[in-house]
């Protein structure tokens, strides 16, 4: 009886001998209750370069982000050739920024635009795409080093409150103020996408709800 009710109320279905899969969110443990009623309509297209190891993680935060945004693409791999991908071929230093924090003194380019300068930096109003590398820090550096075209893009360091406590309980962060891909994109969109300004808390609440649901299932 409970199984029949689950099918009716949550859009769950399963063939005999297979785990149930929600027909809407496509997860075995349905997260529909935490998703926005309509996809958030972001102006800046979010592009996730996802390491193959990360793609296998069932609790990958980028996969949750994909269920909430209207403009998002996840590309899986280690090397990404601009000439072999129509979306990537549209990106350049005049319309794309990279969510990536350099170590040492190399802070990358700032996004400033001053009229009258011959070599203008990209301004907020020029950003059409944002790229985030979805992997552990070790593999993020590997992807960055193997894809030289990423080095030409302006880099963004987000403004995060001091001692920010991550909302993702399912995976331990490597250090303080370390963000999941979901959180990094949420902070970026709040700070740079005019159509997403003010949505930060709503996005973080979504991630927190999913995280608590899944964490409770793991503990149970």
Coordinates of N, CA and C in Angstrom, one line a residue:
X1 N 0.8 -1.2 0.0 CA 0.0 0.0 0.0 C 0.9 1.3 0.0
X2 N 1.9 1.3 0.8 CA 2.8 2.5 0.9 C 3.5 2.7 -0.4
X3 N 3.9 1.6 -1.1 CA 4.5 1.7 -2.4 C 3.6 2.3 -3.4
X4 N 2.3 1.9 -3.4 CA 1.4 2.5 -4.3 C 1.2 3.9 -4.1
X5 N 1.1 4.3 -2.8 CA 0.9 5.8 -2.5 C 2.1 6.6 -3.0
X6 N 3.3 6.0 -2.8 CA 4.5 6.7 -3.2 C 4.5 7.0 -4.7
X7 N 4.0 6.0 -5.5 CA 4.0 6.2 -6.9 C 3.0 7.3 -7.3
X8 N 1.9 7.4 -6.6 CA 0.8 8.3 -7.0 C 1.2 9.7 -6.6
X9 N 1.8 9.9 -5.4 CA 2.1 11.2 -4.8 C 3.4 11.8 -5.3
X10 N 4.4 11.0 -5.5 CA 5.7 11.6 -5.8 C 6.2 11.3 -7.2
X11 N 5.4 10.6 -8.0 CA 5.8 10.3 -9.4 C 6.9 9.3 -9.4
X12 N 6.9 8.4 -8.4 CA 7.9 7.3 -8.3 C 7.5 6.1 -9.1
X13 N 8.5 5.5 -9.7 CA 8.2 4.3 -10.5 C 9.4 3.4 -10.4
X14 N 9.1 2.1 -10.6 CA 10.2 1.1 -10.5 C 9.8 -0.2 -11.2
X15 N 10.7 -0.7 -11.9 CA 10.5 -2.1 -12.5 C 10.8 -3.1 -11.4
X16 N 10.2 -4.2 -11.5 CA 10.4 -5.3 -10.5 C 11.9 -5.6 -10.4
X17 N 12.4 -5.5 -9.1 CA 13.8 -5.8 -8.9 C 14.8 -4.6 -9.0
X18 N 14.2 -3.5 -9.4 CA 15.0 -2.3 -9.5 C 14.6 -1.2 -8.5
X19 N 15.6 -0.3 -8.1 CA 15.2 0.7 -7.1 C 14.3 1.7 -7.8
X20 N 13.5 2.3 -6.9 CA 12.6 3.4 -7.4 C 13.3 4.6 -7.9
X21 N 12.8 5.3 -8.8 CA 13.3 6.5 -9.4 C 12.2 7.5 -9.5
X22 N 12.4 8.7 -9.0 CA 11.4 9.7 -9.1 C 11.3 10.2 -10.6
X23 N 10.2 10.2 -11.1 CA 10.0 10.6 -12.5 C 10.3 12.1 -12.8
X24 N 10.3 12.9 -11.7 CA 10.5 14.3 -11.9 C 11.9 14.7 -11.7
X25 N 12.5 14.4 -10.5 CA 13.9 14.9 -10.2 C 14.9 13.8 -10.7
X26 N 14.4 12.6 -11.0 CA 15.3 11.5 -11.5 C 16.3 11.0 -10.4
X27 N 16.0 11.2 -9.2 CA 16.8 10.7 -8.1 C 16.0 9.6 -7.4
X28 N 16.7 8.6 -6.8 CA 16.1 7.5 -6.1 C 15.4 8.1 -4.8
X29 N 16.1 8.9 -4.1 CA 15.5 9.6 -3.0 C 15.0 11.0 -3.5
X30 N 13.7 11.0 -3.6 CA 13.1 12.2 -4.2 C 13.4 13.5 -3.5
X31 N 13.9 14.5 -4.3 CA 14.2 15.8 -3.7 C 13.2 16.9 -4.2
X32 N 12.1 16.5 -4.8 CA 11.2 17.5 -5.5 C 10.7 18.5 -4.5
X33 N 10.5 18.2 -3.2 CA 10.0 19.1 -2.2 C 10.9 20.3 -2.0
X34 N 12.2 20.2 -2.4 CA 13.1 21.3 -2.2 C 13.4 22.1 -3.4
X35 N 12.9 21.6 -4.6 CA 13.2 22.3 -5.8 C 12.2 23.4 -6.0
X36 N 12.7 24.5 -6.7 CA 11.8 25.6 -7.0 C 10.6 25.2 -7.9
X37 N 9.4 25.8 -7.7 CA 8.3 25.4 -8.5 C 8.6 25.6 -10.0
X38 N 9.3 26.6 -10.3 CA 9.8 26.8 -11.7 C 11.3 27.0 -11.6
X39 N 12.0 26.6 -12.7 CA 13.4 26.8 -12.7 C 13.8 28.3 -12.5
X40 N 14.8 28.6 -11.7 CA 15.2 29.9 -11.6 C 15.8 30.4 -13.0
X41 N 15.4 31.5 -13.4 CA 15.7 32.0 -14.7 C 17.0 32.9 -14.7
X42 N 18.2 32.2 -14.7 CA 19.4 33.0 -14.6 C 19.8 33.5 -16.0
X43 N 20.4 34.7 -16.0 CA 20.8 35.3 -17.3 C 22.2 34.8 -17.7
X44 N 23.1 34.7 -16.8 CA 24.4 34.2 -17.1 C 24.4 32.6 -17.1
X45 N 24.8 32.1 -18.2 CA 24.8 30.6 -18.4 C 25.9 30.0 -17.6
X46 N 25.5 29.1 -16.7 CA 26.5 28.4 -15.9 C 27.0 27.1 -16.6
X47 N 28.3 27.0 -16.7 CA 28.9 25.8 -17.4 C 29.8 25.1 -16.4
X48 N 29.4 23.9 -16.1 CA 30.2 23.0 -15.2 C 31.1 22.1 -15.9
X49 N 32.4 22.2 -15.7 CA 33.4 21.2 -16.2 C 33.6 20.2 -15.1
X50 N 33.0 19.0 -15.3 CA 32.9 18.0 -14.2 C 33.9 16.9 -14.4
X51 N 34.8 16.6 -13.5 CA 35.7 15.5 -13.5 C 34.9 14.2 -13.5
X52 N 35.4 13.2 -14.3 CA 34.7 11.9 -14.3 C 34.5 11.3 -12.9
X53 N 35.4 11.4 -12.0 CA 35.2 10.9 -10.7 C 34.1 11.6 -9.9
X54 N 33.9 12.9 -10.2 CA 32.8 13.6 -9.5 C 31.5 13.2 -10.1
X55 N 31.5 12.9 -11.4 CA 30.2 12.5 -12.0 C 29.7 11.2 -11.4
X56 N 30.5 10.4 -10.8 CA 30.1 9.1 -10.2 C 29.5 9.3 -8.8
X57 N 29.7 10.5 -8.2 CA 29.3 10.7 -6.8 C 27.8 11.0 -6.8
X58 N 27.1 10.1 -6.0 CA 25.6 10.3 -6.0 C 25.2 11.5 -5.2
X59 N 26.1 12.1 -4.4 CA 25.8 13.3 -3.6 C 26.5 14.5 -4.2
X60 N 26.6 14.5 -5.5 CA 27.3 15.6 -6.1 C 26.4 16.9 -6.2
X61 N 26.9 18.0 -5.7 CA 26.1 19.2 -5.5 C 25.7 19.8 -6.9
X62 N 26.6 19.7 -7.9 CA 26.3 20.2 -9.2 C 25.1 19.6 -9.8
X63 N 24.9 18.3 -9.5 CA 23.7 17.6 -10.1 C 22.4 18.2 -9.5
X64 N 22.5 18.7 -8.2 CA 21.3 19.3 -7.6 C 21.1 20.7 -8.2
X65 N 22.2 21.4 -8.5 CA 22.1 22.7 -9.1 C 21.4 22.6 -10.5
X66 N 21.7 21.6 -11.2 CA 21.2 21.4 -12.6 C 19.7 21.3 -12.6
X67 N 19.1 20.9 -11.4 CA 17.6 20.8 -11.3 C 16.9 22.1 -11.0
X68 N 17.7 23.2 -10.8 CA 17.1 24.4 -10.4 C 17.3 25.6 -11.3
X69 N 18.2 25.5 -12.2 CA 18.5 26.7 -13.1 C 18.0 26.4 -14.5
X70 N 17.7 27.5 -15.2 CA 17.2 27.4 -16.6 C 18.4 27.4 -17.6
X71 N 19.5 28.0 -17.2 CA 20.7 28.1 -18.1 C 21.9 27.5 -17.4
X72 N 22.0 26.2 -17.6 CA 23.1 25.4 -17.0 C 23.5 24.2 -17.9
X73 N 24.8 24.0 -18.0 CA 25.2 22.9 -18.8 C 26.4 22.2 -18.0
X74 N 26.3 20.9 -17.9 CA 27.3 20.1 -17.3 C 28.1 19.3 -18.3
X75 N 29.4 19.5 -18.5 CA 30.2 18.8 -19.4 C 31.2 17.9 -18.6
X76 N 31.3 16.6 -18.9 CA 32.1 15.7 -18.2 C 33.4 15.4 -18.9
X77 N 34.5 15.3 -18.2 CA 35.7 15.0 -18.8 C 36.9 15.6 -18.1
X78 N 38.1 15.5 -18.7 CA 39.3 16.0 -18.1 C 39.9 17.1 -19.1
X79 N 39.7 16.9 -20.4 CA 40.2 17.9 -21.4 C 39.0 18.3 -22.2
X80 N 38.9 19.6 -22.3 CA 37.7 20.2 -23.0 C 38.2 21.1 -24.2
X81 N 38.0 20.7 -25.4 CA 38.4 21.4 -26.6 C 37.4 22.4 -27.0
X82 N 37.7 23.7 -27.1 CA 36.7 24.7 -27.5 C 36.2 24.4 -28.9
X83 N 37.1 24.0 -29.8 CA 36.7 23.8 -31.2 C 35.8 22.6 -31.4
X84 N 35.7 21.7 -30.4 CA 34.9 20.5 -30.6 C 33.6 20.6 -29.8
X85 N 33.3 21.8 -29.3 CA 32.0 21.9 -28.5 C 31.4 23.3 -28.9
X86 N 30.2 23.3 -29.4 CA 29.6 24.5 -29.8 C 29.4 25.6 -28.7
X87 N 29.1 25.1 -27.5 CA 28.9 26.0 -26.4 C 30.3 26.7 -26.0
X88 N 31.3 25.8 -25.8 CA 32.6 26.3 -25.4 C 33.2 27.2 -26.5
X89 N 32.9 27.0 -27.7 CA 33.5 27.8 -28.8 C 33.0 29.3 -28.8
X90 N 31.9 29.5 -28.1 CA 31.3 30.9 -27.9 C 32.0 31.7 -26.8
X91 N 32.8 31.0 -26.0 CA 33.4 31.7 -24.9 C 34.8 32.3 -25.2
X92 N 35.0 33.5 -24.6 CA 36.2 34.1 -24.7 C 36.4 35.1 -23.5
X93 N 37.5 35.8 -23.4 CA 37.8 36.6 -22.3 C 37.0 37.9 -22.2
X94 N 36.2 38.1 -23.3 CA 35.3 39.3 -23.3 C 33.9 39.0 -22.8
X95 N 33.6 37.7 -22.7 CA 32.2 37.4 -22.2 C 32.1 36.2 -21.2
X96 N 33.2 35.7 -20.7 CA 33.2 34.6 -19.8 C 34.2 34.8 -18.7
X97 N 33.8 34.3 -17.5 CA 34.6 34.4 -16.3 C 34.7 33.0 -15.7
X98 N 35.8 32.7 -15.0 CA 36.1 31.4 -14.4 C 36.0 31.5 -12.9
X99 N 35.3 30.6 -12.2 CA 35.3 30.5 -10.8 C 36.5 29.6 -10.4
X100 N 37.6 30.3 -10.1 CA 38.8 29.6 -9.7 C 39.7 30.4 -8.9
X101 N 40.2 29.9 -7.8 CA 41.0 30.7 -6.9 C 42.4 30.2 -7.0
X102 N 43.3 31.1 -7.5 CA 44.7 30.8 -7.6 C 45.4 30.8 -6.2
X103 N 46.4 30.0 -6.1 CA 47.3 30.0 -4.9 C 48.4 31.0 -5.1
X104 N 49.1 31.3 -4.1 CA 50.2 32.2 -4.2 C 49.8 33.6 -4.6
X105 N 50.6 34.3 -5.4 CA 50.4 35.7 -5.8 C 49.6 35.9 -7.0
X106 N 49.4 34.8 -7.8 CA 48.6 34.9 -9.1 C 47.1 34.9 -8.8
X107 N 46.6 36.1 -8.8 CA 45.1 36.3 -8.5 C 44.3 36.4 -9.8
X108 N 44.9 36.2 -10.9 CA 44.2 36.3 -12.2 C 43.8 37.7 -12.5
X109 N 42.9 37.9 -13.4 CA 42.4 39.2 -13.9 C 41.2 39.6 -13.0
X110 N 41.1 40.9 -12.8 CA 39.9 41.4 -12.1 C 38.9 41.7 -13.2
X111 N 37.6 41.8 -12.7 CA 36.6 42.2 -13.7 C 36.3 43.7 -13.5
X112 N 37.0 44.5 -14.2 CA 36.8 45.9 -14.2 C 36.8 46.4 -15.6
X113 N 36.0 47.4 -15.9 CA 36.0 47.9 -17.2 C 36.0 49.5 -17.1
X114 N 37.1 50.0 -17.6 CA 37.3 51.5 -17.6 C 37.3 52.0 -19.0
X115 N 36.4 52.9 -19.2 CA 36.2 53.5 -20.5 C 37.5 54.3 -20.9
X116 N 37.8 54.2 -22.2 CA 39.0 54.9 -22.7 C 40.3 54.1 -22.7
X117 N 40.3 52.9 -22.0 CA 41.4 52.1 -22.0 C 41.4 51.2 -23.3
X118 N 42.6 51.0 -23.9 CA 42.7 50.2 -25.1 C 42.3 48.7 -24.8
X119 N 42.9 48.2 -23.7 CA 42.6 46.8 -23.3 C 41.6 46.8 -22.2
X120 N 40.4 46.7 -22.5 CA 39.4 46.7 -21.4 C 39.2 45.4 -20.8
X121 N 39.1 45.4 -19.4 CA 38.8 44.2 -18.7 C 37.3 44.0 -18.9
X122 N 36.9 42.8 -18.6 CA 35.5 42.5 -18.7 C 34.7 43.1 -17.6
X123 N 33.5 43.7 -17.9 CA 32.6 44.3 -16.9 C 31.5 43.3 -16.5
X124 N 30.8 43.6 -15.4 CA 29.7 42.7 -15.0 C 28.7 42.6 -16.1
X125 N 28.4 43.7 -16.8 CA 27.4 43.7 -17.8 C 27.7 42.9 -19.0
X126 N 29.0 42.5 -19.2 CA 29.5 41.8 -20.3 C 29.4 40.3 -20.1
X127 N 29.3 39.8 -18.9 CA 29.4 38.4 -18.6 C 28.2 37.6 -19.2
X128 N 28.4 36.7 -20.0 CA 27.4 35.8 -20.6 C 27.5 34.4 -20.1
X129 N 28.7 34.0 -19.7 CA 29.0 32.6 -19.2 C 29.9 32.7 -18.0
X130 N 29.7 31.7 -17.1 CA 30.6 31.5 -16.0 C 30.9 30.0 -15.9
X131 N 32.2 29.7 -15.8 CA 32.7 28.3 -15.8 C 33.1 28.0 -14.3
X132 N 32.6 26.8 -13.9 CA 33.0 26.3 -12.6 C 33.6 24.9 -12.8
X133 N 34.7 24.5 -12.2 CA 35.3 23.2 -12.2 C 34.8 22.4 -11.1
X134 N 34.1 21.3 -11.4 CA 33.5 20.5 -10.4 C 34.3 19.2 -10.1
X135 N 35.1 19.3 -9.0 CA 36.0 18.2 -8.7 C 36.7 18.5 -7.3
X136 N 37.5 17.6 -6.8 CA 38.3 17.9 -5.7 C 39.3 19.0 -6.1
X137 N 39.9 19.6 -5.1 CA 40.9 20.6 -5.4 C 42.1 20.1 -6.2
X138 N 42.5 18.9 -5.9 CA 43.6 18.2 -6.6 C 43.2 18.1 -8.1
X139 N 42.1 17.6 -8.4 CA 41.7 17.4 -9.8 C 41.3 18.7 -10.5
X140 N 40.8 19.7 -9.7 CA 40.5 21.0 -10.3 C 41.8 21.6 -10.9
X141 N 42.9 21.5 -10.1 CA 44.2 22.0 -10.6 C 44.6 21.3 -11.9
X142 N 44.3 20.0 -11.9 CA 44.7 19.2 -13.1 C 43.9 19.6 -14.3
X143 N 42.6 19.8 -14.2 CA 41.8 20.3 -15.3 C 42.2 21.6 -15.7
X144 N 42.5 22.5 -14.8 CA 42.9 23.9 -15.1 C 44.2 23.8 -15.9
X145 N 45.2 23.0 -15.5 CA 46.5 22.9 -16.2 C 46.4 22.3 -17.6
X146 N 45.5 21.4 -17.8 CA 45.4 20.7 -19.0 C 44.6 21.5 -20.1
X147 N 43.8 22.5 -19.6 CA 43.0 23.2 -20.5 C 43.5 24.7 -20.6
X148 N 44.5 24.9 -21.4 CA 45.2 26.2 -21.4 C 44.3 27.4 -21.7
X149 N 43.2 27.1 -22.5 CA 42.3 28.2 -22.9 C 41.6 28.8 -21.6
X150 N 41.5 28.0 -20.5 CA 41.0 28.6 -19.3 C 41.8 29.7 -18.7
X151 N 43.1 29.6 -19.0 CA 44.1 30.6 -18.4 C 43.9 32.0 -18.9
X152 N 43.2 32.1 -20.0 CA 43.0 33.4 -20.7 C 41.7 34.1 -20.1
X153 N 40.9 33.4 -19.3 CA 39.7 34.0 -18.8 C 39.9 34.7 -17.5
X154 N 39.1 35.8 -17.3 CA 39.2 36.5 -16.0 C 38.7 35.6 -14.9
X155 N 39.4 35.6 -13.8 CA 39.0 34.7 -12.6 C 38.2 35.5 -11.6
X156 N 37.3 34.9 -10.9 CA 36.5 35.5 -9.9 C 36.8 34.9 -8.5
X157 N 37.1 35.8 -7.6 CA 37.1 35.4 -6.2 C 35.9 36.0 -5.5
X158 N 35.1 35.1 -5.0 CA 33.8 35.5 -4.4 C 33.9 36.2 -3.1
X159 N 33.0 37.1 -2.8 CA 32.9 37.7 -1.5 C 32.0 36.8 -0.6
X160 N 32.7 36.2 0.3 CA 32.0 35.2 1.2 C 32.2 35.7 2.7
X161 N 31.2 35.7 3.5 CA 31.3 36.1 4.8 C 32.3 35.3 5.6
X162 N 33.0 35.9 6.5 CA 34.0 35.2 7.3 C 33.4 34.1 8.1
X163 N 34.1 32.9 8.1 CA 33.7 31.8 8.8 C 32.3 31.2 8.4
X164 N 32.1 31.3 7.1 CA 30.9 30.8 6.5 C 30.8 29.3 6.7
X165 N 29.6 28.9 7.2 CA 29.4 27.4 7.4 C 28.7 26.8 6.3
X166 N 29.3 25.9 5.6 CA 28.7 25.3 4.4 C 27.4 24.6 4.8
X167 N 26.5 24.5 3.8 CA 25.2 23.9 3.9 C 25.2 22.4 3.5
X168 N 26.3 21.9 3.1 CA 26.3 20.6 2.5 C 26.9 19.6 3.5
X169 N 26.0 18.8 4.2 CA 26.5 17.9 5.2 C 27.0 16.6 4.7
X170 N 26.8 16.3 3.5 CA 27.1 15.0 2.9 C 28.6 14.7 2.6
X171 N 29.4 15.8 2.5 CA 30.8 15.6 2.2 C 31.6 16.7 3.0
X172 N 32.6 16.2 3.7 CA 33.4 17.1 4.5 C 34.2 18.1 3.7
X173 N 34.1 19.4 4.0 CA 34.9 20.4 3.2 C 36.4 20.2 3.6
X174 N 37.3 20.5 2.7 CA 38.7 20.4 3.0 C 39.3 21.5 3.9
X175 N 38.5 22.6 4.1 CA 39.0 23.6 5.0 C 37.9 24.7 5.2
X176 N 38.2 25.7 6.0 CA 37.2 26.8 6.3 C 36.9 27.6 5.0
X177 N 35.6 28.0 4.9 CA 35.2 28.8 3.8 C 35.4 28.1 2.4
X178 N 35.4 26.8 2.4 CA 35.5 26.1 1.2 C 34.0 25.8 0.7
X179 N 33.8 26.0 -0.5 CA 32.4 25.9 -1.0 C 32.2 24.7 -2.0
X180 N 31.0 24.2 -2.0 CA 30.7 23.2 -3.0 C 30.5 23.9 -4.3
X181 N 30.4 23.2 -5.4 CA 30.1 23.8 -6.7 C 28.8 24.5 -6.6
X182 N 27.8 23.9 -6.0 CA 26.5 24.5 -5.9 C 26.6 25.9 -5.2
X183 N 27.3 25.9 -4.0 CA 27.4 27.1 -3.2 C 28.2 28.2 -4.0
X184 N 29.3 27.8 -4.6 CA 30.1 28.8 -5.4 C 29.2 29.4 -6.5
X185 N 28.5 28.6 -7.2 CA 27.6 29.2 -8.3 C 26.5 30.0 -7.7
X186 N 26.0 29.6 -6.5 CA 24.9 30.4 -5.9 C 25.4 31.8 -5.5
X187 N 26.6 31.9 -4.9 CA 27.2 33.1 -4.5 C 27.5 34.0 -5.7
X188 N 28.0 33.3 -6.7 CA 28.4 34.1 -7.9 C 27.1 34.7 -8.5
X189 N 26.1 33.9 -8.7 CA 24.9 34.4 -9.4 C 24.2 35.6 -8.6
X190 N 24.3 35.4 -7.2 CA 23.7 36.5 -6.4 C 24.5 37.8 -6.6
X191 N 25.8 37.7 -6.8 CA 26.6 38.9 -6.8 C 26.8 39.4 -8.3
X192 N 26.6 38.6 -9.3 CA 26.8 39.1 -10.7 C 25.7 39.0 -11.6
X193 N 24.7 38.2 -11.3 CA 23.6 38.0 -12.3 C 22.4 38.8 -11.8
X194 N 22.0 39.8 -12.6 CA 20.9 40.7 -12.1 C 19.6 40.0 -12.0
X195 N 19.4 38.9 -12.7 CA 18.1 38.2 -12.6 C 18.1 37.2 -11.4
X196 N 19.3 37.0 -10.7 CA 19.3 36.1 -9.6 C 19.7 36.8 -8.3
X197 N 19.8 38.1 -8.3 CA 20.1 38.9 -7.1 C 18.9 38.7 -6.1
X198 N 19.3 38.4 -4.9 CA 18.3 38.2 -3.9 C 17.9 36.7 -3.7
X199 N 18.4 35.8 -4.6 CA 18.0 34.4 -4.6 C 18.9 33.6 -3.7
X200 N 20.0 34.2 -3.2 CA 21.0 33.4 -2.5 C 20.5 32.5 -1.4
X201 N 19.7 33.1 -0.5 CA 19.2 32.4 0.7 C 18.3 31.3 0.2
X202 N 17.5 31.5 -0.8 CA 16.6 30.5 -1.3 C 17.4 29.3 -1.8
X203 N 18.4 29.6 -2.5 CA 19.3 28.6 -3.1 C 20.0 27.8 -2.0
X204 N 20.5 28.5 -1.0 CA 21.2 27.8 0.1 C 20.2 26.9 0.9
X205 N 19.0 27.4 1.1 CA 17.9 26.7 1.8 C 17.6 25.4 1.0
X206 N 17.6 25.4 -0.3 CA 17.4 24.3 -1.1 C 18.5 23.2 -0.9
X207 N 19.7 23.7 -0.9 CA 20.9 22.8 -0.7 C 20.8 22.2 0.7
X208 N 20.5 23.0 1.6 CA 20.5 22.6 3.0 C 19.4 21.5 3.2
X209 N 18.2 21.7 2.6 CA 17.1 20.8 2.8 C 17.5 19.4 2.2
X210 N 18.0 19.5 1.0 CA 18.4 18.2 0.3 C 19.5 17.5 1.1
X211 N 20.4 18.3 1.6 CA 21.5 17.7 2.4 C 21.0 17.0 3.7
X212 N 20.1 17.7 4.4 CA 19.6 17.1 5.6 C 18.7 15.9 5.3
X213 N 18.0 15.9 4.3 CA 17.2 14.7 3.9 C 18.1 13.5 3.6
X214 N 19.1 13.7 2.8 CA 20.0 12.6 2.5 C 20.9 12.2 3.6
X215 N 21.3 13.1 4.5 CA 22.1 12.8 5.6 C 21.3 12.0 6.6
X216 N 20.0 12.4 6.8 CA 19.1 11.6 7.7 C 18.9 10.2 7.2
X217 N 18.8 10.0 5.9 CA 18.7 8.7 5.3 C 19.9 7.9 5.5
X218 N 21.1 8.5 5.4 CA 22.3 7.8 5.6 C 22.5 7.4 7.1
X219 N 22.1 8.3 8.0 CA 22.2 8.0 9.4 C 21.2 6.9 9.8
X220 N 20.0 6.9 9.1 CA 19.0 6.0 9.5 C 19.3 4.6 9.0

